[in-house]
Every structure is written in C-alpha cells, then in structure tokens.
Coordinates of C-alpha atoms in Angstrom, one line a residue:
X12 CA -46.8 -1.5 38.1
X13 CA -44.3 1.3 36.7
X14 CA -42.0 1.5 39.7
X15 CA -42.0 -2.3 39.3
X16 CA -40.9 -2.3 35.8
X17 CA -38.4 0.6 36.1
X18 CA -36.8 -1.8 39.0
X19 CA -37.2 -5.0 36.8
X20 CA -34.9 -2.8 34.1
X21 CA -32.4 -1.8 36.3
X22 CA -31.1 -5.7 37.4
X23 CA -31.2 -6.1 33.4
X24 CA -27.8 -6.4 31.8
X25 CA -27.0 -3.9 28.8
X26 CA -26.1 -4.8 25.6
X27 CA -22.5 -3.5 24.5
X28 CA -21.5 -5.0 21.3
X29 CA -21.1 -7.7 18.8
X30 CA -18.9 -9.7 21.0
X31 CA -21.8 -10.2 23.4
X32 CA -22.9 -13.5 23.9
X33 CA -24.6 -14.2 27.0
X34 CA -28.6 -14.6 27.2
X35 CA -30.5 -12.3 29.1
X36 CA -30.1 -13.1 32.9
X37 CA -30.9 -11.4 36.4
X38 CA -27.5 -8.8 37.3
X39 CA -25.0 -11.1 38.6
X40 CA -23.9 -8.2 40.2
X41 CA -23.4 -6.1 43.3
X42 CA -23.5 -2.6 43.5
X43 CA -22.4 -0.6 46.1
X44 CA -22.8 3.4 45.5
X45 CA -23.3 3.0 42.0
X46 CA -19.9 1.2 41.5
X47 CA -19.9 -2.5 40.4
X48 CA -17.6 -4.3 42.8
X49 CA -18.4 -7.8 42.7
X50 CA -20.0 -10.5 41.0
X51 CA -22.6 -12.5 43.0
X52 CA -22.2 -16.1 41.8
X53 CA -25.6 -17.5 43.3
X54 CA -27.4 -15.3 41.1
X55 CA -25.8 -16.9 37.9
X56 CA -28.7 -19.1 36.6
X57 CA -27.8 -21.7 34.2
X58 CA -24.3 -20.5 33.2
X59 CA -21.5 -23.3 32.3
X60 CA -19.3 -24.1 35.5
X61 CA -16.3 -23.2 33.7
X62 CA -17.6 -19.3 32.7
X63 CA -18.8 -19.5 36.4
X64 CA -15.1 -20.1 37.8
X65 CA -13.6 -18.1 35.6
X66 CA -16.0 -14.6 36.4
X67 CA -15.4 -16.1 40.6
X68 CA -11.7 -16.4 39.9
X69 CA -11.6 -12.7 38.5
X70 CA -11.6 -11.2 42.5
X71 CA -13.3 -7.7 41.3
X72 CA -13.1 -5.4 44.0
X73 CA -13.3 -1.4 44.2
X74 CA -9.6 -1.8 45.6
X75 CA -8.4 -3.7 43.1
X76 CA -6.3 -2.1 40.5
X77 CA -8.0 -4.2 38.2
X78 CA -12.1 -3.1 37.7
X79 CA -14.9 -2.3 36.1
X80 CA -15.2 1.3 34.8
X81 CA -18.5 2.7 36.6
X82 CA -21.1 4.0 34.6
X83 CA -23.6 5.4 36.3
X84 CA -27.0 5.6 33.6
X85 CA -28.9 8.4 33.2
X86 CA -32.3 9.2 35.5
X87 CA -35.5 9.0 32.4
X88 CA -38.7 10.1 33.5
X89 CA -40.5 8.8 36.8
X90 CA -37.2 7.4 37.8
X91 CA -36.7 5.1 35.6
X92 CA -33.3 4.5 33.4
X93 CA -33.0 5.3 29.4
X94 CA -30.3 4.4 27.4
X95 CA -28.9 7.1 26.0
X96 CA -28.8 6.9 21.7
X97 CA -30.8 3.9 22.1
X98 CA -34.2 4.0 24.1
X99 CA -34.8 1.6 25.9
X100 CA -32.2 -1.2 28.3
X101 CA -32.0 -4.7 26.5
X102 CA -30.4 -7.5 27.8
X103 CA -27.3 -8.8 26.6
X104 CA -27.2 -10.4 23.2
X105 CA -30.2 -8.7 22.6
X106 CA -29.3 -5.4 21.3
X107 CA -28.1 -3.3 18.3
X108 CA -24.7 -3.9 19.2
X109 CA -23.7 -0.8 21.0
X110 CA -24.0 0.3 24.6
X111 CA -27.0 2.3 25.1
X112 CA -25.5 5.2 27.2
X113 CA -21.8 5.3 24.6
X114 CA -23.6 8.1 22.5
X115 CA -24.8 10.4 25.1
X116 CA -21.6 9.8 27.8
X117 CA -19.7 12.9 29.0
X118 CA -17.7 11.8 31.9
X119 CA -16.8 8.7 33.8
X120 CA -14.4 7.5 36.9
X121 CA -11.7 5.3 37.0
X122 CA -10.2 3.7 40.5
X123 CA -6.1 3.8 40.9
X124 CA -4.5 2.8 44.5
X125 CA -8.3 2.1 45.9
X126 CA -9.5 6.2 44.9
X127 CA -11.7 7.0 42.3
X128 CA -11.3 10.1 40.2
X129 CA -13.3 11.8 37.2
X130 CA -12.1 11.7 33.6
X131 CA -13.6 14.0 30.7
X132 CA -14.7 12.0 27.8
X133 CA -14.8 13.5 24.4
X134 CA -18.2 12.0 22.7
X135 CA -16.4 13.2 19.4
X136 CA -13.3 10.2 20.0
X137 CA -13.4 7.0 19.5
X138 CA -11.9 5.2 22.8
X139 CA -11.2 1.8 21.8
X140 CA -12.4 -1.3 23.5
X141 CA -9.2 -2.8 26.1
X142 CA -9.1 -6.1 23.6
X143 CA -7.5 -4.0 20.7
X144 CA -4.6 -2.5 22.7
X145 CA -1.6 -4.5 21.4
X146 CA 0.3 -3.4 24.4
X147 CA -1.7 -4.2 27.1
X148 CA -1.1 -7.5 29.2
X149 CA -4.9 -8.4 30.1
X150 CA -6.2 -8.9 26.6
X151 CA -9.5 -10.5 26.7
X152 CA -12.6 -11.2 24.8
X153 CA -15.9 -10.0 27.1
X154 CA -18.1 -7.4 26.8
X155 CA -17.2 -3.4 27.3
X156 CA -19.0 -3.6 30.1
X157 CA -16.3 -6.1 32.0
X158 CA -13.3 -4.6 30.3
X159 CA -10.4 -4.0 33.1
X160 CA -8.9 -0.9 33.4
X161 CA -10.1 1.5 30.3
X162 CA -9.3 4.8 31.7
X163 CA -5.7 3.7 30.0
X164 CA -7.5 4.2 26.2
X165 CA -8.4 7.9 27.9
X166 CA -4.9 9.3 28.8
X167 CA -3.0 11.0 26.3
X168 CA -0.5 9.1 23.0
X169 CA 2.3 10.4 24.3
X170 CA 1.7 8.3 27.9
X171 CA 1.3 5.2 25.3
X172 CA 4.7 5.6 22.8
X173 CA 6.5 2.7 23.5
X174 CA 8.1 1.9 20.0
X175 CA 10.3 -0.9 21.3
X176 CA 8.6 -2.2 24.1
X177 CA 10.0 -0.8 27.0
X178 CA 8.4 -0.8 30.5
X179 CA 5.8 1.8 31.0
X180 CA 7.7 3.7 34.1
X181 CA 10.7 4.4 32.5
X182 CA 11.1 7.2 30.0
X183 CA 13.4 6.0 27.0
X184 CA 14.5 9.5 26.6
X185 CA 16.3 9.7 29.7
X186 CA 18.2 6.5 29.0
X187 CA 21.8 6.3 27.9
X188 CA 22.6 5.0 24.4
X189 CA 24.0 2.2 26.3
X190 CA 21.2 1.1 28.1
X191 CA 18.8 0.8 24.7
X192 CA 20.8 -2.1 23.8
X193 CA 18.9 -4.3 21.5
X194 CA 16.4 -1.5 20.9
X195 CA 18.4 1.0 18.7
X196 CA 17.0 -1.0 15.3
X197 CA 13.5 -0.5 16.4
X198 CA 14.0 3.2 17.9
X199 CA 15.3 3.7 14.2
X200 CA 12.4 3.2 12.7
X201 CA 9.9 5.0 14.5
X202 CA 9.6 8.9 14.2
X203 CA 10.3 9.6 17.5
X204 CA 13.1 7.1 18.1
X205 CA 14.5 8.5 15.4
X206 CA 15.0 11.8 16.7
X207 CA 15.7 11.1 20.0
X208 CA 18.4 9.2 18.9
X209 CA 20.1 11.5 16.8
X210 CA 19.5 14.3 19.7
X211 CA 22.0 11.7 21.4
X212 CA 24.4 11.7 18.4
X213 CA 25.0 15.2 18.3
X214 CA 28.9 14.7 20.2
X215 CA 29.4 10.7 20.4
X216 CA 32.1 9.2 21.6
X217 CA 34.3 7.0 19.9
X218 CA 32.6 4.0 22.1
X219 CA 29.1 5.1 21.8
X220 CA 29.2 5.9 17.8
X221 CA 31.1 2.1 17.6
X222 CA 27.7 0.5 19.9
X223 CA 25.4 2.7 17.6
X224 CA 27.0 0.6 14.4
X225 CA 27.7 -2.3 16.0
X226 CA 23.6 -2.3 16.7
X227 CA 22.2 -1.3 13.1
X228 CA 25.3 -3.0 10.6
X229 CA 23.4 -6.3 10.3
X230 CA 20.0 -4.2 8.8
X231 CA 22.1 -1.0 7.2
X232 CA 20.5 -1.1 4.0
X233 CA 17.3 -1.6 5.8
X234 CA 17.5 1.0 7.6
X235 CA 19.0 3.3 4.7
X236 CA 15.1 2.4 2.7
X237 CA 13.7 3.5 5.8
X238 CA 11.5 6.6 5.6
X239 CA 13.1 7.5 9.5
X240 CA 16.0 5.1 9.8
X241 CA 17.7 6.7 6.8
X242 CA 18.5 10.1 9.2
X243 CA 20.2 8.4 11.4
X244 CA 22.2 6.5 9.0
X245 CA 23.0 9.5 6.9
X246 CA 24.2 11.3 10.7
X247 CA 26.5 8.1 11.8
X248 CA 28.1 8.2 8.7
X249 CA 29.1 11.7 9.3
X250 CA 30.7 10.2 12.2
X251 CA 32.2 7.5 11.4
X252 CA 36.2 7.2 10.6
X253 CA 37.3 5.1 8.2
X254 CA 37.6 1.8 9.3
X255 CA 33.5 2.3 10.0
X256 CA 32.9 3.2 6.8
X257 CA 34.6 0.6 5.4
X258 CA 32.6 -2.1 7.5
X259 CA 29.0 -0.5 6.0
X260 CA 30.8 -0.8 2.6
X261 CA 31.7 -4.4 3.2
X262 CA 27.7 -5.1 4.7
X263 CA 26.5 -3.2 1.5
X264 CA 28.4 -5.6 -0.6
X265 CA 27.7 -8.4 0.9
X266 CA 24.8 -8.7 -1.6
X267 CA 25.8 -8.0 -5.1
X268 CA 23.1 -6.0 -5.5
X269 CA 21.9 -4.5 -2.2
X270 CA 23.8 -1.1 -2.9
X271 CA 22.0 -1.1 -6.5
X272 CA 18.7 -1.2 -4.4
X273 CA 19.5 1.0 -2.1
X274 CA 20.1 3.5 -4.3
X275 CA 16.7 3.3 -6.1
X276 CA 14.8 3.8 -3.4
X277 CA 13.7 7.4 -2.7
X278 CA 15.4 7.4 0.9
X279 CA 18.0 5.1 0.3
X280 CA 19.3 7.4 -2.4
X281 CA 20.0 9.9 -0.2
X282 CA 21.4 8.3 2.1
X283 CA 24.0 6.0 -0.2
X284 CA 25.0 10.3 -1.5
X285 CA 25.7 11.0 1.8
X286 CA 28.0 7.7 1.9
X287 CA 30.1 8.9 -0.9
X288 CA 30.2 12.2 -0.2
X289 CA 31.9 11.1 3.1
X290 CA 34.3 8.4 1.5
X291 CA 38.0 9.5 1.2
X292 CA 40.2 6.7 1.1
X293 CA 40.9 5.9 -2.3
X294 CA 40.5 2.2 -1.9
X295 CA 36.9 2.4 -0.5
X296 CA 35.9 4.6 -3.2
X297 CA 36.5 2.2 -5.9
X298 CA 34.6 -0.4 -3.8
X299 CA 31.6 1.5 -4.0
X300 CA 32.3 2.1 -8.1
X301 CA 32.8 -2.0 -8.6
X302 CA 29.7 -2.1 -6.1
X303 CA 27.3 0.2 -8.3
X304 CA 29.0 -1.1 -12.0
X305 CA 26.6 -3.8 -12.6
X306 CA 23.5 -2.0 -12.3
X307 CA 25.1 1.2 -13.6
X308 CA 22.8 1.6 -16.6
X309 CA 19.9 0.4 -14.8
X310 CA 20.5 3.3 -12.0
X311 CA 21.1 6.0 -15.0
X312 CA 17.4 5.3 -16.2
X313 CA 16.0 5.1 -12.6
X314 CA 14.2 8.2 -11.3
X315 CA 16.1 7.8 -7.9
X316 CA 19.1 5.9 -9.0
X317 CA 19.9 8.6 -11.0
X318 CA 20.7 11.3 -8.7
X319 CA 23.6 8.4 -7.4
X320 CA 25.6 8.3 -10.5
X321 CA 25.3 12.1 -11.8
X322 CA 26.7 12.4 -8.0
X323 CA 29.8 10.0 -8.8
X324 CA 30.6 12.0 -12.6
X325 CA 30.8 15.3 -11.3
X326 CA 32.6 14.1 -7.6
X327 CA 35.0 11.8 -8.5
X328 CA 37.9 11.6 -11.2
X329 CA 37.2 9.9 -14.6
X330 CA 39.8 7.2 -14.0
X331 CA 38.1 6.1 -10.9
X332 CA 34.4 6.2 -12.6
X333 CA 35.3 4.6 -15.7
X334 CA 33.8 1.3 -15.0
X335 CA 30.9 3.6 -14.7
X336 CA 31.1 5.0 -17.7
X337 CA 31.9 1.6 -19.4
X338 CA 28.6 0.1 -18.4
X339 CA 26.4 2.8 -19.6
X340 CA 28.4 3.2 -23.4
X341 CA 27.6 -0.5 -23.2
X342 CA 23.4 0.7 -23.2
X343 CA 23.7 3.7 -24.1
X344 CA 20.7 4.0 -26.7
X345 CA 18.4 2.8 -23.4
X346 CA 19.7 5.2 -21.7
X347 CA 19.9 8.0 -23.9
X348 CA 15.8 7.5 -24.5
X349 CA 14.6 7.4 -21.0
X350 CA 13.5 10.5 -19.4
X351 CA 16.5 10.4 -16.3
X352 CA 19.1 8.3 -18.5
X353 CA 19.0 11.6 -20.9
X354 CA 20.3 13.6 -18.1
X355 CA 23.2 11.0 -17.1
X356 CA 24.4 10.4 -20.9
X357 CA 24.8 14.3 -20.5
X358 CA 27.1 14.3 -17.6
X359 CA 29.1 11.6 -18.8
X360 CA 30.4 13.6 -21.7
X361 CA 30.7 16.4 -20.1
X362 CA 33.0 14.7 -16.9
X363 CA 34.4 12.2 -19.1
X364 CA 37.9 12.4 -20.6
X365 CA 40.0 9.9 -22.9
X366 CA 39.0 6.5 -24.6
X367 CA 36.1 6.5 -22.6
X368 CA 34.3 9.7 -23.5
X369 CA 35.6 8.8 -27.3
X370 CA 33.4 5.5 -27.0
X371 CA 30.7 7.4 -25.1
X372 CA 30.5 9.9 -28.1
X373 CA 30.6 6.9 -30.7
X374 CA 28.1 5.3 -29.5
X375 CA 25.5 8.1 -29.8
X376 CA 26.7 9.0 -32.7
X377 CA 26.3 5.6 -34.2
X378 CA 22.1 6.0 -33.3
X379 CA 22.3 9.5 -33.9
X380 CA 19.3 9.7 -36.4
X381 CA 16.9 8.0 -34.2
X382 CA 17.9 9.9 -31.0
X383 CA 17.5 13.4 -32.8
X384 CA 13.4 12.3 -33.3
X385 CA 13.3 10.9 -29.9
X386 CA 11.9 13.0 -27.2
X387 CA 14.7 12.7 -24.8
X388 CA 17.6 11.7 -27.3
X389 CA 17.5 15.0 -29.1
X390 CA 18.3 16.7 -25.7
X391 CA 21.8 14.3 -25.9
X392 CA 22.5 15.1 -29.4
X393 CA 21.9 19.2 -28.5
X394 CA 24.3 18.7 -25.7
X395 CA 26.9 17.5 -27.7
X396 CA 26.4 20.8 -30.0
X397 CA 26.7 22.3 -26.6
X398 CA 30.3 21.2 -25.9
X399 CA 31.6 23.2 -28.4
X400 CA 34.1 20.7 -29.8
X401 CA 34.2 20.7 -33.4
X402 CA 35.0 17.4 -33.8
X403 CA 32.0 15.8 -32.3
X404 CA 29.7 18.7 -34.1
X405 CA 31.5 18.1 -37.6
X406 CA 31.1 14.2 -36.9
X407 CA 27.3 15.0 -35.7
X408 CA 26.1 16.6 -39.0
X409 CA 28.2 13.7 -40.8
X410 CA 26.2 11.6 -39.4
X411 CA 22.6 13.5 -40.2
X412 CA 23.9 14.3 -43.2
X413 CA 21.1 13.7 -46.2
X414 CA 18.1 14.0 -43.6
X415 CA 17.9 17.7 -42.5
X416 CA 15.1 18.2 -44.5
X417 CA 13.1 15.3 -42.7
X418 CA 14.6 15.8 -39.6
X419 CA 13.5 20.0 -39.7
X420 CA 10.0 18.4 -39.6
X421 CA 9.8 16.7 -36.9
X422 CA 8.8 17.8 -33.3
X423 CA 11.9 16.7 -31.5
X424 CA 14.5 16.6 -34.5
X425 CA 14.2 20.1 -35.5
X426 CA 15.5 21.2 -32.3
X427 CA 19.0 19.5 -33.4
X428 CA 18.9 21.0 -36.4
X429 CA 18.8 24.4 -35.1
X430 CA 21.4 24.0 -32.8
X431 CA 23.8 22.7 -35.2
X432 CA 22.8 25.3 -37.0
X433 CA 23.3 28.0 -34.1
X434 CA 26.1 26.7 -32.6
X435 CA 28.7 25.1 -35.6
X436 CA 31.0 27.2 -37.7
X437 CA 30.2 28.8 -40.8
X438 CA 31.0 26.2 -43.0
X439 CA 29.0 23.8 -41.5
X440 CA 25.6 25.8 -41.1
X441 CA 26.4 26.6 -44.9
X442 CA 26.3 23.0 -45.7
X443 CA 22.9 22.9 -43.9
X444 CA 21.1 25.4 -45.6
X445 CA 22.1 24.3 -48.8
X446 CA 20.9 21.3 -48.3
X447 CA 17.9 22.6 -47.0
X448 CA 17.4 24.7 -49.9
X449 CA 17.9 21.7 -52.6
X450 CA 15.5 19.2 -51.4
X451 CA 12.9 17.8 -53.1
X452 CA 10.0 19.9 -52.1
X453 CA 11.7 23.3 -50.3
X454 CA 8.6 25.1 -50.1
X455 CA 6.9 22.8 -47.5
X456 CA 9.5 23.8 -44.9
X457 CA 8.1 27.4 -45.4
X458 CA 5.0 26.6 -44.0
X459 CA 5.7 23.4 -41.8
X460 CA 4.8 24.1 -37.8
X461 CA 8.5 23.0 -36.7
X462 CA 10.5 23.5 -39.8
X463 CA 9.7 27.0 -40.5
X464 CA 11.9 27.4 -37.1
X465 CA 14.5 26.4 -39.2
X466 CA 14.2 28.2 -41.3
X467 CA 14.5 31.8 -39.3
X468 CA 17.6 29.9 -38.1
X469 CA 18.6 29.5 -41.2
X470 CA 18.0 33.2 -42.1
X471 CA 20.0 34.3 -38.8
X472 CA 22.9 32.3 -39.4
X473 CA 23.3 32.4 -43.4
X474 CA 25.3 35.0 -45.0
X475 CA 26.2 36.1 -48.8
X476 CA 25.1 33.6 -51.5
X477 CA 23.4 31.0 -49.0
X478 CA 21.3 34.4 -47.9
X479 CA 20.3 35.2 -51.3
X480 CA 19.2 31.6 -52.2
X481 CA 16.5 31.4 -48.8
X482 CA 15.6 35.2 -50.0
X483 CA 14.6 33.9 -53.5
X484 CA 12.7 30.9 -52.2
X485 CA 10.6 32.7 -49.8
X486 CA 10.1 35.0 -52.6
X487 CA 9.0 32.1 -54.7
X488 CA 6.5 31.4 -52.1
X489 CA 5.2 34.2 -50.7
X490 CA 1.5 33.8 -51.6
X491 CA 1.2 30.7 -50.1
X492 CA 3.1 31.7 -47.1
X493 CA 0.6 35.0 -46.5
X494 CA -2.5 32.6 -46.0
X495 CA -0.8 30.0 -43.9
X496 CA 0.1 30.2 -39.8
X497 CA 3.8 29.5 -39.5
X498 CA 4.5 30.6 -43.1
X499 CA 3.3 34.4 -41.4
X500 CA 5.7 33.6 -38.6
X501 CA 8.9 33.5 -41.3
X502 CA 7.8 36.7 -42.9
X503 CA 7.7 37.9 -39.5
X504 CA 10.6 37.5 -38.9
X505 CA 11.5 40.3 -41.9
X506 CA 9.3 42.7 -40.6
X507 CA 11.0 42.5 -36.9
X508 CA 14.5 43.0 -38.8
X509 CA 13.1 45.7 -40.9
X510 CA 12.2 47.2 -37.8
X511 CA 15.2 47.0 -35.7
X512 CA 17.2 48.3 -38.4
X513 CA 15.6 51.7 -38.6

C-alpha cells in the first residue's frame, strides 16, 4: 500500500504560489530522465478548451530554448518524495503558497542550444519569479513551476544592465557616442550611463560634444536636478564654446523661472556654479543675472540657492550684479533673518560698491534694532562693525542709540554691543559706556548672564574718567556681585589683570 501511495504522490502537481489556480489533477506531464519535456494533453481532465490549446500551443520540448527548469525532488524515506520546508506534496491550489522543495534547493539545470548545464543556487537570495522581470519578452502569469527560462534571474546584474533598452548582445560600452542616438538622455540618468559617457567625453570632438547637446538641450535643467545627469552636464559645459553655452542659457530661460529652480536644488546648484564659472562673454553673463533677478531674494534665503548668488558677488563685478543686489535691498529684513540669507546680506556689503551698497547699508540700518536681537541679524549688524568704515559704525550706534542697556541683555544683541564696543573709535565706545553707566538700574548689568560680557568689554576698552566711573559702580556693588555667577566672572576679570601685571 506504501509503494502505492509514494507513486500516487509523485504524478501529483506541487503547489508554488499564490498565483496558482488549477484544482488538483493527474500530471499532465511527461518525464523523460527527470526532465519535464512535454505536456500530455489526454491526461488533462476537465480543463477549459481554451487553457487546453493554449498549454498544446506552448511546443515544450528539451530542445527548445524555451522550457521548464528541472527540478528533480528530493528521495524521503522508503523512496518516497518530501518536499523540502514543507512536508508533505499537495496539489496545486492546495498549498501554503510556496513550493515545497524552494527552502531546501541547492542546485538546478537549465537547457541552452538543446545542453543542459548546472547552476549553483544561493538559498540565502531571493530569485524572482520570470513574471516580475520588466525586461523580459515572455511575461506571463502561471505557476513557478511553468515559468520559461529562469536560469536568466540566476546570472549575474551586470549580464542584466540595460538602462536604455538596448539589445541584450550588444555591449553599450563599446558603442560610439554616435550610435546611442536617442539613448544619451536615459544613459544620463543612470549611474552607469553616466560614467560611461563621460569616460567618452574625456577629448570630444567638435561634432561629438555638438550631438551630445544636441541630445540632452530639450531636458537640460532636468538633467542638471539629476542626482547622475548633473556630472555630465557640469563636464559638457566645460566643453562647450560659446555659442553652446549660450543655447543652454537660452533653454534655461525659456521658463522664467527654471534657472531659479535649478539652482535650489542640491544638484542643480552645482551644476548652474559650474555654468557661471565657465561663462565669459559679457553679454551671456548678464543673461544669467536678468535670469536669477526675480527670485534673487528667494535664492539668498534658500539652503542651496544660496551658494549660487554668494558665487555671483565675489565672481563678477558689482555693475554687472547690481540687479542682484537691487532685489535683495528690496527684502532685505527676510533676508537678513534667515539662517543662509544672513550670510548673503554679508557678501553683498562686502562686494558691493556705490549707490547700491549705500541702499544695502540703509536698509539694515533702518531695522537695525530688531536685527541686533535676532539670531541671525546680529551676525549682519557685527559684520558691518567688521568693515571698519566709520561711517556705517558711527551711523550703527546712532541708530541703537538709547537701547544699549536693553540690548546688553539680550542673548543675541549683546554680541553687537561688544563689537561696537571693540571695534569703533574711542569716542564712540565712550559714548557707550556712559550710557551704560547712567541707566536706570546699572547694577543689574553687573550680574546679568550676557550683559556682564559687556561689561569686561567695557572695562577693556574704557580709559581715564569713563574707567573710573565702571570702577566706582562695581565698587558700589561688590557684595551683591560676590554671591552671584556672572557678577564673579566681572571681578574675575580684575584678578586675571592683577595677575598679568605682576
């Protein structure tokens, strides 16, 4: 009765997966040396005509380029077959799901030209069924188990790369620029196409580097985003002659604001750098400027804009970035608050000349109050200091005139006040202090956690009279100052001068 039942479960179909969906049925196959190389159609009981005609219409035969994998199942006890991870052979549509002997599987064989060969299965990869492979021609629904040709999951990616849909026998990176015509865009955009095209780029000629734009000026600032196609953007520009560039300006501009995007994305950036840094004719420079105007301030306070417009200030003359310059004195309090726009509103003084830094300077000034407690305005308002012109420090402290005291208090402000206090002349750091000295409640900038910074500022800086007055409040105070934190750190400040001057 066993060798009868080991028998009945070896003409019993397997079930391989979810997409299974035939009842369980006598094997509608023929076997010849444990290799599956037809389907008898007699022994199809009760199956639809059509599935019938279309299994008949198949022709499986060993010789056939097109097969069935062979699996041969493991030998269980007394001769009979165990699936492997599962137990026990089910028929189709019956099962878990997965093919019994997938767990357990080692090797296999796969036919090419009528001769069958081993292949080495890793149990640890997953081999996907043939259905799931975009690029293959037979796509079909059935089983695993009638899946043509699978040894193609098992050979190696770099057999499969085929980012642009070339035929299989031919290797892309033996073709000429020329012949990937049509297929430079998609090649750009892959990791590998990438590179292989700018190994080709290393000396163009004149014809190839004019096919090479010809093929990607219609999706340049596509291709500029691009986390790949950017590199070989940035080496075509390199290049390029003028008349080249001028055509990727004209694409750019197209849209009004297509360069503004490109330049705030984290690829596009650099690439639109490496545009500008390669633009010499006068005219196509101020085509890019009139290009990048309207979005000017918005770039200035964008973490990758940025890096675009501090790249125009310290590369190219005032005169040609004054519409530049314009736009951002036109938003300049947005721009001196954000974290990047700080930075910008810094370079622009600094590479600005003229009626255009004068607005520049106005402008801050005229907010000057609120960006000295702001924590990126104050760093604009020290930079100024910084500049050493004593016009824009005298008008500064004009300007925060009546608020030191408040503004020594604060986290952000006091940092101002010590470098107008550091860096101004004498007369001016006098007028500070004194004012410092006379307001309303002196003795709470001894022991404030930011003002008492002033204060040794203050000390460093004052001399004669001014000097004596800060000696006699801290005199005043000195109790109060011995049994608070920061008023210890102002007396010492003494003890370190006492000390350096033995």
């Amino acid at each position: 009765m066993e060798p009868q039942r080991n028998s009945q479960m070896l003409q019993n179909l397997y079930a391989v997966g979810p997409e299974a969906r035939f009842q369980s049925m006598s094997a509608p196959l023929v076997v010849h040396d444990g290799v599956w190389t037809a389907y008898d159609r007699n022994q199809i009981p009760d199956v639809d005509e059509s599935v019938s005609n279309l299994f008949s219409s198949l022709n499986i035969s060993s010789s056939s380029n097109f097969h069935c994998r062979s699996i041969v199942p493991p030998v269980g006890y007394d001769g009979g077959v165990t699936g492997v991870g599962t137990g026990s052979p089910i028929g189709a549509g019956e099962g878990s799901g997965r093919h019994p002997f997938r767990a357990g599987i080692r090797s296999s064989y796969y036919t090419r030209g009528g001769q069958t060969s081993a292949l080495t299965v890793d149990p640890q990869r997953n081999y996907y069924p043939l259905w799931r492979n975009r690029e293959v021609g037979c796509s079909v629904g059935f089983d695993q188990m009638f899946d043509f040709d699978q040894s193609f999951d098992l050979l190696p990616k770099e057999h499969v790369y085929n980012p642009c849909n070339v035929s299989r026998s031919v290797n892309v990176s033996v073709l000429s620029l020329k012949e990937l015509r049509g297929k430079v865009y998609a090649l750009a955009k892959d990791q590998n196409g990438c590179r292989l095209l700018q190994a080709k780029f290393e000396n163009p000629s004149d014809e190839e580097v004019e096919f090479v734009l010809y093929e990607v000026l219609e999706y340049i600032s596509e291709l500029m985003k691009d986390q790949f196609g950017n590199y070989l953007i940035q080496k075509l520009i390199t290049v390029c002659n003028d008349d080249h560039k001028l055509r990727m300006l004209l694409s750019l501009t197209d849209v009004p604001v297509e360069m503004v995007l490109v330049c705030m994305n984290p690829h596009g950036t650099r690439a639109m750098q490496k545009l500008l840094e390669n633009l010499t004719d006068p005219y196509h420079i101020a085509l890019a400027m009139a290009a990048l105007r309207p979005g000017a301030a918005r770039l200035a306070s964008d973490p990758n804009g940025h890096h675009v417009i501090q790249y125009c200030l310290i590369h190219f003359p005032s005169d040609v970035i004054e519409p530049i310059l314009n736009e951002i004195a036109d938003k300049c309090y947005e721009v001196a608050t954000d974290r990047s726009g700080c930075c910008v509103l810094q370079a622009c003084m600094e590479h600005s000349h003229g009626k255009v830094r004068n607005r520049l300077v106005a402008e801050i000034l005229g907010n000057a109050v609120v960006l000295a407690e702001d924590p990126y305005g104050n760093y604009v308002l020290q930079h100024m200091v910084g500049l050493k012109v004593p016009e824009f420090t005298a008008r500064l402290v004009r300007q925060l005139q009546g608020n030191f005291a408040s503004l020594s208090c604060n986290k952000y402000a006091s940092n101002v006040v010590e470098k107008c206090l550091n860096e101004s002349s004498e007369d001016i750091s006098r007028q500070i202090v004194m004012e410092l000295i006379t307001c309303s409640n002196p003795a709470l900038l001894l022991i404030d956690p930011y003002a008492n910074f002033v204060i040794q500022s203050a000390l460093t800086v004052s001399t004669g009279h001014v000097y004596n007055y800060l000696l006699e409040l801290i005199s005043d105070n000195m109790s109060s100052m011995r049994t608070n934190l920061y008023g210890k750190k102002i007396l010492s400040w003494f003890e370190k001068r006492r000390i350096l001057a033995i």
